[in-house]
Coordinates of C-alpha atoms and ligand atoms in Angstrom, one line a residue:
M301 CA 33.5 -1.1 18.2
S302 CA 36.7 -2.5 17.1
L303 CA 36.8 -4.9 14.1
K304 CA 40.6 -4.9 14.1
G305 CA 41.9 -8.1 12.5
K306 CA 38.6 -8.9 10.8
V307 CA 38.1 -9.2 7.1
A308 CA 34.7 -8.0 5.7
I309 CA 33.1 -8.3 2.3
V310 CA 30.5 -5.8 1.2
T311 CA 28.7 -6.6 -2.0
G312 CA 27.5 -3.6 -3.9
G313 CA 30.1 -1.6 -2.1
A314 CA 30.7 0.8 -5.0
S315 CA 27.7 3.0 -4.3
G316 CA 25.1 4.2 -1.8
I317 CA 24.5 2.0 1.3
G318 CA 27.2 -0.5 0.3
R319 CA 29.8 2.2 0.1
A320 CA 28.8 3.7 3.4
C321 CA 29.0 0.2 5.0
S322 CA 32.4 -0.4 3.5
V323 CA 33.8 2.9 4.8
R324 CA 32.3 2.4 8.2
L325 CA 33.5 -1.2 8.7
A326 CA 37.0 -0.1 7.6
A327 CA 36.9 2.9 10.0
D328 CA 36.0 0.4 12.7
G329 CA 39.2 -1.6 11.9
A330 CA 38.2 -4.3 9.4
A331 CA 40.0 -4.9 6.1
V332 CA 37.3 -4.6 3.5
A333 CA 36.7 -6.3 0.2
V334 CA 34.5 -4.1 -1.9
W335 CA 32.6 -6.4 -4.3
D336 CA 30.7 -4.8 -7.2
L337 CA 29.9 -4.8 -10.9
N338 CA 31.0 -1.2 -11.1
A339 CA 34.8 -1.2 -11.2
E340 CA 35.2 2.6 -11.1
G341 CA 32.9 3.0 -8.1
A342 CA 34.5 0.1 -6.2
E343 CA 37.9 1.7 -6.7
E344 CA 36.5 5.0 -5.5
T345 CA 35.3 3.3 -2.3
V346 CA 38.7 1.7 -1.8
A347 CA 40.4 5.1 -2.3
A348 CA 38.1 6.7 0.3
I349 CA 39.0 3.9 2.8
E350 CA 42.7 4.1 2.1
K351 CA 42.6 7.9 2.4
A352 CA 41.2 7.5 5.9
G353 CA 44.0 5.1 6.8
G354 CA 42.1 1.8 6.3
R355 CA 42.7 -1.2 4.2
A356 CA 40.6 -2.4 1.2
I357 CA 40.6 -4.1 -2.1
A358 CA 38.1 -4.0 -5.0
C359 CA 36.7 -7.3 -6.4
V360 CA 34.9 -6.6 -9.6
G361 CA 32.2 -9.1 -10.6
D362 CA 28.6 -10.1 -10.5
A363 CA 27.6 -11.1 -7.0
A364 CA 24.9 -13.3 -8.4
E365 CA 27.1 -15.3 -10.7
P366 CA 28.6 -18.4 -9.1
E367 CA 32.0 -18.4 -10.8
A368 CA 32.5 -14.6 -10.2
V369 CA 31.5 -15.1 -6.5
V370 CA 34.0 -17.9 -6.0
A371 CA 36.7 -15.9 -7.7
S372 CA 36.0 -12.8 -5.6
A373 CA 36.1 -14.9 -2.4
A374 CA 39.4 -16.4 -3.4
R375 CA 40.9 -13.0 -4.2
T376 CA 39.6 -11.7 -0.8
R377 CA 41.2 -14.6 1.0
S378 CA 44.5 -14.3 -0.7
M379 CA 44.8 -10.5 -0.4
L380 CA 43.2 -9.8 3.0
G381 CA 42.7 -13.1 4.7
A382 CA 39.7 -15.3 5.6
P383 CA 36.5 -13.2 5.6
T384 CA 34.3 -13.5 8.6
I385 CA 32.0 -10.6 8.0
L386 CA 29.7 -10.6 5.0
V387 CA 27.3 -7.8 4.1
N388 CA 24.9 -8.9 1.4
N389 CA 23.9 -5.5 0.1
A390 CA 24.1 -5.7 -3.8
G391 CA 20.6 -5.3 -5.1
I392 CA 18.5 -4.0 -7.9
T393 CA 15.0 -2.5 -7.9
S394 CA 12.3 -1.7 -10.4
F395 CA 8.8 -0.4 -10.4
C396 CA 6.3 -2.2 -12.5
R397 CA 2.6 -2.9 -12.2
F398 CA 2.1 -6.6 -11.3
I399 CA 0.3 -7.3 -14.6
D400 CA 3.4 -6.1 -16.5
I401 CA 6.0 -8.1 -14.6
D402 CA 7.2 -10.7 -17.1
E403 CA 9.1 -13.8 -16.2
E404 CA 12.4 -12.3 -17.3
A405 CA 12.0 -9.3 -14.9
W406 CA 10.9 -11.7 -12.1
D407 CA 13.8 -14.0 -12.6
R408 CA 16.3 -11.1 -12.8
M409 CA 15.1 -9.7 -9.5
M410 CA 15.3 -13.1 -7.8
R411 CA 18.7 -13.8 -9.2
V412 CA 20.3 -10.6 -8.0
N413 CA 18.4 -9.9 -4.8
L414 CA 18.0 -13.5 -3.5
K415 CA 20.3 -15.9 -5.3
G416 CA 23.1 -13.4 -4.9
P417 CA 23.0 -13.5 -1.1
F418 CA 22.8 -17.3 -1.2
L419 CA 25.8 -17.6 -3.5
C420 CA 27.9 -15.1 -1.5
T421 CA 27.1 -16.7 1.8
R422 CA 27.8 -20.1 0.5
A423 CA 31.2 -18.9 -0.7
V424 CA 32.4 -17.7 2.7
V425 CA 30.4 -19.5 5.4
R426 CA 33.1 -22.1 5.7
D427 CA 35.6 -19.4 6.6
M428 CA 33.3 -18.4 9.4
L429 CA 32.8 -21.9 10.6
D430 CA 36.6 -22.5 10.6
A431 CA 37.0 -19.3 12.7
G432 CA 34.1 -20.2 15.0
W433 CA 32.9 -16.6 14.5
G434 CA 31.0 -14.8 11.8
R435 CA 28.6 -12.0 11.0
I436 CA 26.2 -12.1 8.1
I437 CA 24.2 -8.9 7.5
N438 CA 21.6 -8.9 4.8
I439 CA 20.2 -5.7 3.4
S440 CA 16.6 -6.4 2.8
S441 CA 13.9 -3.7 2.4
S442 CA 11.0 -2.2 4.2
S443 CA 8.9 -3.0 1.2
A444 CA 8.9 -6.6 2.4
Q445 CA 7.5 -5.4 5.7
T446 CA 4.9 -2.9 4.5
G447 CA 4.1 -4.2 1.0
A448 CA 4.7 -1.8 -1.9
P449 CA 2.6 -1.3 -5.0
A450 CA 4.3 -1.9 -8.3
M451 CA 7.1 -3.8 -6.5
G452 CA 5.7 -7.3 -6.3
H453 CA 9.0 -8.9 -7.6
Y454 CA 11.2 -6.6 -5.5
A455 CA 9.2 -7.1 -2.3
A456 CA 9.0 -10.8 -2.8
S457 CA 12.8 -11.0 -3.3
K458 CA 13.4 -9.0 -0.1
G459 CA 10.9 -11.0 1.8
G460 CA 13.0 -14.0 0.8
V461 CA 16.0 -12.3 2.2
I462 CA 14.3 -12.0 5.6
G463 CA 13.3 -15.7 5.6
F464 CA 16.8 -16.6 4.5
T465 CA 18.2 -14.6 7.4
K466 CA 16.1 -16.3 10.0
A467 CA 16.8 -19.8 8.6
L468 CA 20.5 -19.3 8.6
A469 CA 20.4 -17.7 12.1
M470 CA 18.9 -20.8 13.5
E471 CA 21.2 -23.1 11.7
Y472 CA 24.4 -21.4 12.8
A473 CA 23.5 -20.0 16.2
A474 CA 25.6 -22.5 18.0
Q475 CA 28.7 -21.9 15.9
G476 CA 29.4 -18.3 16.7
I477 CA 27.8 -17.0 13.5
T478 CA 25.1 -14.4 13.7
V479 CA 22.8 -13.6 10.8
N480 CA 20.6 -10.5 10.8
N481 CA 19.0 -8.2 8.3
I482 CA 18.5 -4.5 7.9
P483 CA 15.5 -3.3 5.9
P484 CA 16.1 0.2 4.8
G485 CA 13.1 2.4 4.3
F486 CA 13.9 5.3 2.1
V487 CA 17.6 6.1 1.8
D488 CA 19.2 8.8 -0.3
T489 CA 21.3 6.8 -2.8
P490 CA 21.7 6.7 -6.5
M491 CA 19.1 3.8 -6.5
L492 CA 16.5 6.0 -4.8
R493 CA 17.3 9.0 -7.0
S494 CA 16.9 7.0 -10.2
S495 CA 13.5 5.7 -9.1
P496 CA 10.2 7.3 -9.9
I497 CA 9.9 8.3 -6.2
D498 CA 9.7 12.1 -5.6
V499 CA 12.3 12.3 -2.8
D500 CA 11.3 15.7 -1.5
A501 CA 7.6 14.8 -1.4
A502 CA 8.3 11.5 0.3
A503 CA 10.5 13.3 2.8
A504 CA 7.8 15.8 3.6
V505 CA 5.5 13.1 4.8
A506 CA 8.1 11.0 6.6
P507 CA 8.2 11.1 10.4
M508 CA 11.7 12.6 10.5
K509 CA 11.0 14.8 7.4
R510 CA 14.1 13.5 5.7
P511 CA 15.3 10.5 3.8
G512 CA 17.7 8.1 5.5
R513 CA 21.4 8.6 4.9
P514 CA 23.6 5.7 3.8
E515 CA 25.6 6.3 7.0
D516 CA 22.4 5.6 9.1
I517 CA 22.3 2.1 7.6
A518 CA 26.1 1.7 8.0
A519 CA 25.9 2.5 11.7
A520 CA 23.5 -0.4 12.2
C521 CA 25.6 -2.6 10.1
A522 CA 28.7 -1.8 12.2
Y523 CA 26.7 -2.7 15.3
L524 CA 25.6 -6.0 14.0
A525 CA 29.1 -6.8 12.9
S526 CA 30.6 -6.0 16.3
E527 CA 31.3 -8.1 19.3
E528 CA 28.7 -6.2 21.2
A529 CA 26.0 -7.8 19.0
N530 CA 27.1 -11.3 19.8
Y531 CA 23.7 -12.3 21.3
V532 CA 21.7 -10.8 18.5
T533 CA 20.7 -13.1 15.7
G534 CA 17.8 -13.7 13.3
Q535 CA 16.7 -10.2 13.8
T536 CA 15.3 -7.5 11.5
L537 CA 16.8 -4.2 12.6
S538 CA 14.5 -1.6 11.0
V539 CA 16.5 1.6 10.3
N540 CA 13.8 3.7 8.7
G541 CA 13.3 6.9 10.6
G542 CA 10.0 5.6 12.0
R543 CA 8.3 5.0 8.7
Y544 CA 7.3 1.5 9.7
L545 CA 7.1 0.4 13.3
V546 CA 7.4 -3.3 13.9
Ligands
NAP1010 P1 22.8 1.6 -5.3 O1 23.2 3.0 -5.0 O2 22.2 1.3 -6.7 O3 24.0 0.7 -5.1 C1 23.9 -0.7 -5.4 C2 25.3 -1.2 -5.9 O4 25.2 -2.6 -6.1 C3 25.7 -0.5 -7.2 O5 27.1 -0.2 -7.2 C4 25.4 -1.7 -8.2 O6 26.2 -1.6 -9.4 C5 25.7 -2.9 -7.4 N1 25.2 -4.1 -7.9 C6 23.9 -4.3 -8.4 N2 23.8 -5.6 -8.8 C7 25.0 -6.2 -8.6 C8 25.5 -7.5 -8.8 N3 24.7 -8.4 -9.4 N4 26.7 -7.8 -8.4 C9 27.5 -6.9 -7.9 N5 27.1 -5.6 -7.6 C10 25.9 -5.3 -8.0 O7 21.7 1.1 -4.3 P2 21.4 1.4 -2.7 O8 20.2 2.3 -2.6 O9 22.7 1.7 -2.0 O10 20.9 -0.1 -2.3 C11 21.7 -1.0 -1.6 C12 20.8 -2.1 -1.1 O11 19.8 -1.5 -0.2 C13 20.0 -2.9 -2.2 O12 20.0 -4.2 -1.8 C14 18.6 -2.2 -2.1 O13 17.6 -3.1 -2.6 C15 18.5 -2.0 -0.6 N6 17.5 -0.9 -0.3 C16 17.7 0.4 -0.6 C17 16.8 1.3 -0.3 C18 16.9 2.8 -0.6 O14 16.0 3.6 -0.3 N7 18.0 3.2 -1.2 C19 15.6 0.9 0.4 C20 15.4 -0.4 0.7 C21 16.4 -1.3 0.3 P3 25.7 -0.9 -10.7 O15 25.4 0.5 -10.3 O16 26.8 -1.2 -11.7 O17 24.4 -1.7 -11.0

């Protein structure tokens, strides 16, 4: 699946799923801009890509802050060229009984998980329209498909990502831009490990008896970014080891 000549942006590319997507898209030939708050992690991702013979840059900033997003998009354009692949992956989670979710926690979740993809997409969609080709891949969550106790704000933000995906897919279908989302189920990343979830216990009851690997999500991301996926848009590609069957 060659992405040679393409420029990809992966938000939250310093860790977990975002790092795996960055490495995979670069292995498939794209030049990758690794956007993240975490400068050290972003540089580690860049180093891993370069070590494998790929091309990447780090853009450090908040993917949910308008000025930082515009600055990262400009840096990406000037250093790598016009981006036509965007992976909206940066996200946060938290576990909190509904009754204890205050407005600040709700707003923070919506800002990072939902407004972030809006801002990042807005910053680069014109590059895609100019190219007559684009791939937007949103990382949502199976919690928006199944529901999840103590995750009302998180599941709502990710449900918003799925709706956003479908709306944009319809709007840009005739312009060569596809928009899809991947809702991971239970993937072994720093986010999962820092959550209250007992990973071993959850794996024991999962159909495949293991958590997902970041590379499992990255493989789906690479497919959706590829030319082969040119007739796939507005879809939810559930990469979850059979935990939730659509
Ligand atoms: P992760 O290991 O915590 O990586 C997320 C990365 O995003 C971190 O480097 C983080 O930086 C960065 N980030 C957070 N907020 C940001 C912002 N505003 N601007 C720029 N970068 C930001 O998480 P992950 O498990 O790989 O999750 C990636 C995505 O998959 C998220 O959207 C998550 O909701 C979704 N997801 C994950 C799972 C799972 O089981 N792991 C399941 C469903 C959905 P800091 O570390 O500095 O905050």
